[in-house]
Tab-separated table of C-alpha atoms in Angstrom:
chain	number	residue	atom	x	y	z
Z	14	UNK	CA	105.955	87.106	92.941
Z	15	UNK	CA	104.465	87.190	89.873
Z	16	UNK	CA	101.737	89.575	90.924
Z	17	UNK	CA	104.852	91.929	91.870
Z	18	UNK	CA	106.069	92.005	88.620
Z	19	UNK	CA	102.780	92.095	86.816
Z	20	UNK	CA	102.684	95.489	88.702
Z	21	UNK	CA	105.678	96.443	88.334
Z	22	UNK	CA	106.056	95.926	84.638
Z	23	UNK	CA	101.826	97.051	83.710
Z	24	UNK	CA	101.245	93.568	82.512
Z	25	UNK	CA	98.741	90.914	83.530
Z	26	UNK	CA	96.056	88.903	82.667
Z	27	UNK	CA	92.299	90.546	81.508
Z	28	UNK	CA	89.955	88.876	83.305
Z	29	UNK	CA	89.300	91.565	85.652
Z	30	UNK	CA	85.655	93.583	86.013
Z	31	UNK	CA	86.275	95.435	83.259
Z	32	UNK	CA	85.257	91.747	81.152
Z	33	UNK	CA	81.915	92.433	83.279
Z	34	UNK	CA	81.309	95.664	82.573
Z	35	UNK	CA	81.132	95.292	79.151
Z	36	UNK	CA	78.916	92.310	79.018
Z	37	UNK	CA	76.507	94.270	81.275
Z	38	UNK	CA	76.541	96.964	79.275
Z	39	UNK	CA	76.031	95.259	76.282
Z	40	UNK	CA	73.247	93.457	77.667
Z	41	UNK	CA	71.548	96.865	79.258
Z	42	UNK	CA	71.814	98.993	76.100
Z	43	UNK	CA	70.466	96.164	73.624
Z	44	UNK	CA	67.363	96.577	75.687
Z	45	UNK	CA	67.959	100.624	76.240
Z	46	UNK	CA	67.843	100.908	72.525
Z	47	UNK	CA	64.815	98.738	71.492
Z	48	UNK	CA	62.559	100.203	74.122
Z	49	UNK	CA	60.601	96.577	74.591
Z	50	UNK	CA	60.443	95.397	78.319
Z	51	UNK	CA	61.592	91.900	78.854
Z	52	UNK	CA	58.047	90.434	79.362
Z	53	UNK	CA	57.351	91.822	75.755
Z	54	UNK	CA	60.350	90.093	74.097
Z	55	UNK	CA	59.254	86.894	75.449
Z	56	UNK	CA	55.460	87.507	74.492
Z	57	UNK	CA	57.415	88.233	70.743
Z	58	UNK	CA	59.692	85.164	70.670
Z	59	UNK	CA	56.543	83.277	72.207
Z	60	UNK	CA	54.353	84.200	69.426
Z	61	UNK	CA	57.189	83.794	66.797
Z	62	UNK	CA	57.218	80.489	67.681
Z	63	UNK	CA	54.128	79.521	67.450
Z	64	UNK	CA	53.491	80.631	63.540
Z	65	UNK	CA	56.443	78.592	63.218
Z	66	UNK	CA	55.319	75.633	64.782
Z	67	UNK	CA	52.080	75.886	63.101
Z	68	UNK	CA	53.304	74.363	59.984
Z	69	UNK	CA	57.392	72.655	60.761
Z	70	UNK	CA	57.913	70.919	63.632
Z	71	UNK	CA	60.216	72.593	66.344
Z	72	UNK	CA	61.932	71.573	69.641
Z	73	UNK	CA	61.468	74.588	71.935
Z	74	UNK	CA	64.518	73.903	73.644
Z	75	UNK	CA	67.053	73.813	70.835
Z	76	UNK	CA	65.236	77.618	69.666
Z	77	UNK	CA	67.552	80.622	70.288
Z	78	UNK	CA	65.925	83.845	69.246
Z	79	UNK	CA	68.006	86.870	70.703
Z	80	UNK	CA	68.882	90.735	70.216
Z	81	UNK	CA	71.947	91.636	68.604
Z	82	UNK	CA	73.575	94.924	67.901
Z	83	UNK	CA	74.932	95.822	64.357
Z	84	UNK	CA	76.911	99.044	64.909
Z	85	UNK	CA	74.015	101.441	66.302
Z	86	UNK	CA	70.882	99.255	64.675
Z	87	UNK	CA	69.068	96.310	67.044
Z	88	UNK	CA	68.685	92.831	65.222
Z	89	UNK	CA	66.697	90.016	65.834
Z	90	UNK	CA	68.292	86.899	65.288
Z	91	UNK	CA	66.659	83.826	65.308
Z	92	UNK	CA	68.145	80.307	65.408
Z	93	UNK	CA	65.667	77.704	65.032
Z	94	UNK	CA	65.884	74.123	63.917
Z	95	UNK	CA	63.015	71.929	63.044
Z	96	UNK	CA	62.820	68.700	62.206
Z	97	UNK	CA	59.734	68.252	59.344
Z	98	UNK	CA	56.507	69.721	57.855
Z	99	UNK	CA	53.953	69.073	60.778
Z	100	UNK	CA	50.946	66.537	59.513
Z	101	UNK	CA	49.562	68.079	56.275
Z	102	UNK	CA	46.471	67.697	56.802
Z	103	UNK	CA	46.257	69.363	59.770
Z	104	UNK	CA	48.171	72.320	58.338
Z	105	UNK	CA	46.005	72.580	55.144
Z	106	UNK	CA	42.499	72.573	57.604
Z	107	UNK	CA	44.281	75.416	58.840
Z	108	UNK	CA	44.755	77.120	56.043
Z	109	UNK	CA	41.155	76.380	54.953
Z	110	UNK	CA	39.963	77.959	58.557
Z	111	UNK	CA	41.831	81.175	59.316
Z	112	UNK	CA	39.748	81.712	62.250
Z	113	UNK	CA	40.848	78.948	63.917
Z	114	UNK	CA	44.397	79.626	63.357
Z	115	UNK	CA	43.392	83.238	65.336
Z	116	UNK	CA	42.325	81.245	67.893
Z	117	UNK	CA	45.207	79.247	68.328
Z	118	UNK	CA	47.862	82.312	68.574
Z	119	UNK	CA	45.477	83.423	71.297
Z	120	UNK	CA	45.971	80.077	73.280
Z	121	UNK	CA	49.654	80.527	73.236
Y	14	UNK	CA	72.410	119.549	58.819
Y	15	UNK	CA	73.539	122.358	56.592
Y	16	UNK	CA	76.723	124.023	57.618
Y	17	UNK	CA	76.433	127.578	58.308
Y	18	UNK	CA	78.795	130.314	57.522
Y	19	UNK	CA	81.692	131.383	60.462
Y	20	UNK	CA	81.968	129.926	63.248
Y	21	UNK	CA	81.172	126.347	63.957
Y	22	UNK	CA	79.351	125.295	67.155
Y	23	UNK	CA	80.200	122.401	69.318
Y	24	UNK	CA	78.171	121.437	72.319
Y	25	UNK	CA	79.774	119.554	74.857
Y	26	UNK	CA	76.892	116.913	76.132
Y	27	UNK	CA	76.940	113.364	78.326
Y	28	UNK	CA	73.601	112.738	79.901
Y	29	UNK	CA	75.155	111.855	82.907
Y	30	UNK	CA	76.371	114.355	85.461
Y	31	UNK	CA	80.150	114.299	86.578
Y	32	UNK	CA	81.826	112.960	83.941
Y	33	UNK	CA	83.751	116.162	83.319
Y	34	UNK	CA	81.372	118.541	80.624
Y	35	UNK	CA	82.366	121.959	82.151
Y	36	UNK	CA	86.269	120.943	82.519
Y	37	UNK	CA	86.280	119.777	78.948
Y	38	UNK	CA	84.190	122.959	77.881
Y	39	UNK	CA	86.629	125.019	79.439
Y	40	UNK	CA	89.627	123.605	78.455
Y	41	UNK	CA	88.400	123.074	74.798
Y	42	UNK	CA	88.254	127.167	74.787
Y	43	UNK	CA	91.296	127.453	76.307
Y	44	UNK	CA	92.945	125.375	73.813
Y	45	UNK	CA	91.115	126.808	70.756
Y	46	UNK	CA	92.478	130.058	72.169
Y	47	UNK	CA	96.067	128.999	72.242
Y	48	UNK	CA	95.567	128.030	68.720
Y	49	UNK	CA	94.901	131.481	67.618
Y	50	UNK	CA	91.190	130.864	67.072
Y	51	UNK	CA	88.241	133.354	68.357
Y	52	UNK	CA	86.356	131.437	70.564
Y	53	UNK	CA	83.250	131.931	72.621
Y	54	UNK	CA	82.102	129.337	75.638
Y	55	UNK	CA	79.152	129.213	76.920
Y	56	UNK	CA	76.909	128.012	80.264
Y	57	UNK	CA	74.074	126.506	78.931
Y	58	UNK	CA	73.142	125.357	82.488
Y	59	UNK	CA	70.869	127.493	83.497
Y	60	UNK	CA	70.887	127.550	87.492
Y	61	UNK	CA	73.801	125.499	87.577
Y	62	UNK	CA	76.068	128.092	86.678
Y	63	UNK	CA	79.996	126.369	86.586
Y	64	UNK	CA	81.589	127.262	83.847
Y	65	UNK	CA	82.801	130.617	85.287
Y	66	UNK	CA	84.616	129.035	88.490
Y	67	UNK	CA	86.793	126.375	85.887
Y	68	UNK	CA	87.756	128.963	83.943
Y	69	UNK	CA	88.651	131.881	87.005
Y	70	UNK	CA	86.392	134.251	85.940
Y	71	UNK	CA	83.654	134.219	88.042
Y	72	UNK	CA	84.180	137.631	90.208
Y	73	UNK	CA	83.709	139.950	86.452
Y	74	UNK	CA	79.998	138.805	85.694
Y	75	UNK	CA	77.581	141.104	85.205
Y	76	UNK	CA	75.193	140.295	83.247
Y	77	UNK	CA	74.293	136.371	81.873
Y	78	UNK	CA	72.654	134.590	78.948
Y	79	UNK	CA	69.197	135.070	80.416
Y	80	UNK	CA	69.801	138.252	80.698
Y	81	UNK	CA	70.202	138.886	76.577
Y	82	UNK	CA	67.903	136.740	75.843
Y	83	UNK	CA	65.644	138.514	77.998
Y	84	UNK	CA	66.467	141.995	76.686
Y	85	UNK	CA	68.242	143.517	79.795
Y	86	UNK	CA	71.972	143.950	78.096
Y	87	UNK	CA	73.118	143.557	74.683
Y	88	UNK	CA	75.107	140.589	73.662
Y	89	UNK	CA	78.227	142.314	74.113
Y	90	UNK	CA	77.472	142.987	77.621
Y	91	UNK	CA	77.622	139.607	78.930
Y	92	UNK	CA	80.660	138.510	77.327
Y	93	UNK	CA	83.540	138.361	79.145
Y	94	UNK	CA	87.086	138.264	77.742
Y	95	UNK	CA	89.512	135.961	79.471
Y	96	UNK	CA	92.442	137.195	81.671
Y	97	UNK	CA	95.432	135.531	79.097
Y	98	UNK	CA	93.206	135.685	75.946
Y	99	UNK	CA	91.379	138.220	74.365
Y	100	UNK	CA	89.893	136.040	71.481
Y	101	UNK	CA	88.077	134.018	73.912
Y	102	UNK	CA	84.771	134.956	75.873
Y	103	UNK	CA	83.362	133.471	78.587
Y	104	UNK	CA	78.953	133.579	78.114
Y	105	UNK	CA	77.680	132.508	82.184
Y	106	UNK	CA	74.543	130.903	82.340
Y	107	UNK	CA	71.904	132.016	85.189
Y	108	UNK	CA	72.367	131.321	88.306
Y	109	UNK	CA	68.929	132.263	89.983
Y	110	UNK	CA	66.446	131.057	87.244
Y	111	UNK	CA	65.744	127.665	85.794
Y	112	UNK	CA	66.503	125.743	81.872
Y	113	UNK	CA	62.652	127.425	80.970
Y	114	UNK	CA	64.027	130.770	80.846
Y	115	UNK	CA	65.481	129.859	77.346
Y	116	UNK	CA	64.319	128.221	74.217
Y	117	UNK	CA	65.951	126.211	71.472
Y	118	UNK	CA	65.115	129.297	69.714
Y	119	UNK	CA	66.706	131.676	71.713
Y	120	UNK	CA	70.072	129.323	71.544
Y	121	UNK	CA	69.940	129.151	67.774
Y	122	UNK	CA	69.721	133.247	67.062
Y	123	UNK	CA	72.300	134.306	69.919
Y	124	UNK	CA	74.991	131.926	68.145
Y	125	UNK	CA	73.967	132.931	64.452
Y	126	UNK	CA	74.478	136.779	66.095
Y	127	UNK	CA	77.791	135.490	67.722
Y	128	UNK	CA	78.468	133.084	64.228
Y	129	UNK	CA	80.277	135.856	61.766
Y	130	UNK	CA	83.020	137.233	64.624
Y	131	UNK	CA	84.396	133.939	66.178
Y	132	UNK	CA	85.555	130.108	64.825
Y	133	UNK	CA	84.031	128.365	67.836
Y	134	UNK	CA	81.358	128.459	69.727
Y	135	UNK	CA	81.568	125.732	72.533
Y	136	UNK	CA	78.486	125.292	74.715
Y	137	UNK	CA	78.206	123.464	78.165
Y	138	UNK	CA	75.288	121.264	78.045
Y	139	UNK	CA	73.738	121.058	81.706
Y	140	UNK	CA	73.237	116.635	82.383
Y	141	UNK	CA	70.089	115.195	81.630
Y	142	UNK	CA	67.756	114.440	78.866
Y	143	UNK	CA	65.168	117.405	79.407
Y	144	UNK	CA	64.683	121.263	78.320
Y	145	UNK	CA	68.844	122.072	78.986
Y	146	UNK	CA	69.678	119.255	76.586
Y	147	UNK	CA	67.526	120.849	73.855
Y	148	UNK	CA	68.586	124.119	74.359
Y	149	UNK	CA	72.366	123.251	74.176
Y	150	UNK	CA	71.605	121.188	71.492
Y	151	UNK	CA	69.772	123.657	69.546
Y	152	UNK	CA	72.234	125.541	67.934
Y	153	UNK	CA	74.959	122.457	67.439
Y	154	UNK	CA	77.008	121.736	64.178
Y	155	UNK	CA	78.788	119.244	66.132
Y	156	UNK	CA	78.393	117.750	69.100
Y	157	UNK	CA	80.931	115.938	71.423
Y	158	UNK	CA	79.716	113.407	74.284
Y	159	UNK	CA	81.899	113.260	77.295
Y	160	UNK	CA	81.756	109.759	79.370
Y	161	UNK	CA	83.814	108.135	81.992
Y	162	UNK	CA	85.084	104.298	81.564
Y	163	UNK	CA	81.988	103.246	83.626
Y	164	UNK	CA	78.457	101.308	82.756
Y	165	UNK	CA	76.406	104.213	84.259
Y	166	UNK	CA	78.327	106.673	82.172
Y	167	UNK	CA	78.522	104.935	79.325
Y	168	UNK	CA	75.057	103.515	79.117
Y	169	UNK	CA	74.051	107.974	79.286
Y	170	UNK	CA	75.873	108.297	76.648
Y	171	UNK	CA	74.164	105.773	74.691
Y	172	UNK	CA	70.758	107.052	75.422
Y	173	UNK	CA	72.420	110.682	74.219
Y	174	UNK	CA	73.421	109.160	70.866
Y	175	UNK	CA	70.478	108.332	70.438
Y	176	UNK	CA	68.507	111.103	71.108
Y	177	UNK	CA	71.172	113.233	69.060
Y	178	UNK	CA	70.400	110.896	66.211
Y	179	UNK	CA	66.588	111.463	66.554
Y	180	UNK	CA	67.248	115.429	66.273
Y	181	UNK	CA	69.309	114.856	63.487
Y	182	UNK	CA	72.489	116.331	65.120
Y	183	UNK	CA	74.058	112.970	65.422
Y	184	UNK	CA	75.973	110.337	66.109
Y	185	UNK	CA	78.487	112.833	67.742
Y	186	UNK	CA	81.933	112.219	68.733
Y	187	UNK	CA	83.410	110.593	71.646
Y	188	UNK	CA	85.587	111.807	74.761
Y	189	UNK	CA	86.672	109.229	77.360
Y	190	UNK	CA	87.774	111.282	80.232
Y	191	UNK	CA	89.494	110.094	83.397
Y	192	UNK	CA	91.221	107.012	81.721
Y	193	UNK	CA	93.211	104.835	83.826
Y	194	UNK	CA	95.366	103.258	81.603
Y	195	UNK	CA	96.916	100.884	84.794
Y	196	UNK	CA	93.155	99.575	85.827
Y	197	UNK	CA	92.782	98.822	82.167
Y	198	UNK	CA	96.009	96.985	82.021
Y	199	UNK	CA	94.888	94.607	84.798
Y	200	UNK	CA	91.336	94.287	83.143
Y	201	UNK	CA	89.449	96.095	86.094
Y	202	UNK	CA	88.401	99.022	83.713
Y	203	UNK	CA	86.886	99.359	80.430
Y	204	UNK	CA	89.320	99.557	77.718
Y	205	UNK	CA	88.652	102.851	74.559
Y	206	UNK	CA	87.849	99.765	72.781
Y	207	UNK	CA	85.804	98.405	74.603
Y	208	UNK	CA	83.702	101.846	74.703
Y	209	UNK	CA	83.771	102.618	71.223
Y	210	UNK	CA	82.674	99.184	70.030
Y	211	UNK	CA	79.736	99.239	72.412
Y	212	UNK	CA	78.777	102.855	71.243
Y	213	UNK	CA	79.410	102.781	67.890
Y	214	UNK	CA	80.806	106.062	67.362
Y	215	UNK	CA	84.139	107.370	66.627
Y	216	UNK	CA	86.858	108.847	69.240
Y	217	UNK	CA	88.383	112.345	68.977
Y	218	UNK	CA	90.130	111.902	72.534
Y	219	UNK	CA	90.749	110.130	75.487
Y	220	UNK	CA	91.946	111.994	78.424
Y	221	UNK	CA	93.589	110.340	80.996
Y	222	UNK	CA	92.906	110.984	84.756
Y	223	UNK	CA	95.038	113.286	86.307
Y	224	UNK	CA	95.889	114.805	89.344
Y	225	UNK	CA	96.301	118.502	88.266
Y	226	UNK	CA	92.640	118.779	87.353
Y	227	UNK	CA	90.993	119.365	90.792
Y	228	UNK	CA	94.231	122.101	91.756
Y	229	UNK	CA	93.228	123.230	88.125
Y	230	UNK	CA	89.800	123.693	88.906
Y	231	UNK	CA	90.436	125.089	92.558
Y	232	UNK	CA	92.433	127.955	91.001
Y	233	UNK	CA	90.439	128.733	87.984
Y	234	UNK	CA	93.454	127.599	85.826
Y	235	UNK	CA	92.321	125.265	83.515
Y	236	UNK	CA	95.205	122.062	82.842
Y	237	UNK	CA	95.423	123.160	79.184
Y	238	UNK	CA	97.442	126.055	80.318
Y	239	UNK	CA	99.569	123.666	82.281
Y	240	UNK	CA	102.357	121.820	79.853
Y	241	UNK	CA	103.026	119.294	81.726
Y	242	UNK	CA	99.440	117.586	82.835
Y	243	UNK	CA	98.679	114.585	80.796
Y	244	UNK	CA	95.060	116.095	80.484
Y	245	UNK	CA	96.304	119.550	79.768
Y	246	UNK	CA	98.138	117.525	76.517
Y	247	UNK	CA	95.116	115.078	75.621
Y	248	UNK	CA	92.464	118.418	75.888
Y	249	UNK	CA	95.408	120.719	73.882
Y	250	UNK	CA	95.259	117.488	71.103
Y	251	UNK	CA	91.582	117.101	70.738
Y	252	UNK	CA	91.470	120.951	69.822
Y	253	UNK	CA	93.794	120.371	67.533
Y	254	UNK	CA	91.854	117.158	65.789
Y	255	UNK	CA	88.769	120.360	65.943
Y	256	UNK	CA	90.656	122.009	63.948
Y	257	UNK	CA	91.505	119.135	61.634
Y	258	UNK	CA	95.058	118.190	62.142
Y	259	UNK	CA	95.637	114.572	62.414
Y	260	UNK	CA	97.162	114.064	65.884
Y	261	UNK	CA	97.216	110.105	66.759
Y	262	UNK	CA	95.445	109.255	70.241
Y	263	UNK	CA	97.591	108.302	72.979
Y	264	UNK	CA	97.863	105.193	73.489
Y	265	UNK	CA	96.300	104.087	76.277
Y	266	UNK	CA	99.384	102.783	78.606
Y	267	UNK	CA	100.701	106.432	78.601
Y	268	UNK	CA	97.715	107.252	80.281
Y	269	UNK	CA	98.797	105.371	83.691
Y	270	UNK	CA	102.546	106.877	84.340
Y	271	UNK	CA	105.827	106.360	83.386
Y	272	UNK	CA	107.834	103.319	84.778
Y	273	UNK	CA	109.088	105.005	88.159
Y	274	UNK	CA	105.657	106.439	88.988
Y	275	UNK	CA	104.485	102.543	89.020
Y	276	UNK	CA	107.563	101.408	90.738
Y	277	UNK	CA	106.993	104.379	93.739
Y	278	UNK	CA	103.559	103.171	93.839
Y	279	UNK	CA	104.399	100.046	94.206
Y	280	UNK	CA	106.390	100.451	97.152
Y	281	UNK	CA	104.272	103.910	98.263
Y	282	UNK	CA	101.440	101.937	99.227
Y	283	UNK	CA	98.516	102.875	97.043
């Protein structure tokens, strides 16, 4: 009965497809407008990650790096908590040995 | 973009094909017309040729746009007045060649010839991305993108907005055509809102579906000329808002019926 007068009177609830097709659009044209396949944001947020983790110490899991849209301009917004400065040492033999560092962001 | 002098050229554009271009070209002129202004439309789709049938005027062509630009008539020539208003021209694209036969170029120095005689030049942008969209684009001071309240159609438009932005004749305004303002009520259809957020760019009309505009089309009467379609009145208001009069947007429940058209449907079945 309540349907009936829903339709009868043009009101009702907005839960309807039209929620959907706005969340997949927003999701297709944040990805329309940067150009960047998938695979390559993930290579991106992959390597991001790693020069972070290089010198604080992060929990992968609790890292939320995403695409946003301000007006017509792409963002990337990272969230990433970390709990301390990883062991100094190890961070200043880094710094000491660029090369290795290279090598390292190749490994991941 | 610097403004030139007379009249001001608006393409009509949408990337995607169907969302209504030629009936919103047409009815644009018709309703410029009605206003008293000097208007010119014209088929940019080259092969495609449409604009003529909306509009009832496809048995007096002669000569086309390829046909100027290839030197076989003079401008004149291949203008045709309309039946109720002799301010406004109909220019037909083409029908038996293909978008290469004209250039950016060519689109720029027929409107600067047309520019001092007439307030509006509309052009019908043929769908896609490719040679047509440059050509129609070519010449633009303004350009209005045409979508429907669907992803495919709106995610087009998107990728036009930004392409108009990258030939600096963006970001364009916005017509939502076919509106159902009683599947947006019940959430099944994407709200203005919800399109205008998403693109980013501002409204100058939404224009609700309607059943006059495939008799419309079928006659070669466009619905501007008819005072009673709900399109005829959203098209007749959006050349006003051209024009620069400040005419509010319907809202969107008027777009779905009165009361008693919702109560016959209810019990009509439907």
């Amino acid at each position: 009965m309540t349907g009936f007068f829903e339709r009868l009177f043009g009101t009702g609830g907005n839960k309807g497809s039209g929620a959907a097709a706005r969340e997949r659009l927003q999701f297709i044209l944040v990805h329309d407008r940067i150009n960047l396949p998938p695979e390559q944001l993930q290579a991106m947020k992959a390597e991001i990650l790693a020069v972070i983790s290089r010198y604080v110490s992060v929990n992968s899991e609790q890292v939320d790096i995403a695409l946003q849209q301000r007006d017509r301009d792409s963002l990337l917004v990272a969230e990433i908590p970390f709990t301390k400065a990883i062991d100094t040492d190890e961070a200043r033999q880094r710094m000491a040995d660029p090369e290795k560092t290279d090598n390292n962001m190749d490994d991941a | 973009m610097t403004a030139k002098a007379g009249a001001r050229v608006v393409t009509i554009t949408s990337g995607k094909g169907g969302v209504g271009k030629t009936t919103t070209t047409a009815n644009l002129g018709i309703a410029l017309a009605r206003l008293g202004k000097k208007v010119v439309v014209m088929d940019a789709d080259i092969g495609l040729r449409n604009l003529d049938i909306v509009m009832g005027l496809e048995n007096r062509i002669v000569y086309d746009l390829v046909d100027v630009i290839e030197g076989r008539c003079q401008l004149r020539q291949a203008m045709i007045k309309h039946k109720q208003f002799p301010e406004l021209y109909l220019i037909p694209a083409a029908q038996t060649r293909d978008k290469t036969a004209i250039s950016p170029s060519d689109m720029v120095s027929i409107t600067d010839k047309l520019r001092p005689e007439f307030d509006f030049i509309i052009i019908d942008c043929p769908a896609g991305i490719e040679r047509g969209f440059r050509n129609a684009i070519a010449a633009a001071d303004e350009v209005l993108i045409v979508t429907n309240p669907e992803v495919s159609a709106v995610r087009d438009a998107d990728r036009i907005i930004g392409l108009l932005e990258a030939n600096n004749k963006g970001p364009g305004k916005l017509i939502l055509n076919r509106m159902k303002g009683d599947m947006v009520k019940k959430g099944e259809m994407l709200s203005p809102d919800d399109v205008t957020d998403i693109l980013s760019i501002k409204l100058i009309g939404i224009v609700p579906e309607d059943e006059n505009v495939i008799p419309a089309s079928n006659s070669g009467v466009p619905v501007a000329l008819n005072e009673n379609s709900k399109a005829g009145i959203a098209f007749r208001n959006i050349a006003r808002r051209l024009c620069g009069e400040e005419v509010p947007l319907m809202p969107v429940q008027d777009t779905s019926g009165g009361f008693l058209q919702r109560l016959s449907r209810l019990f009509g079945g439907n």
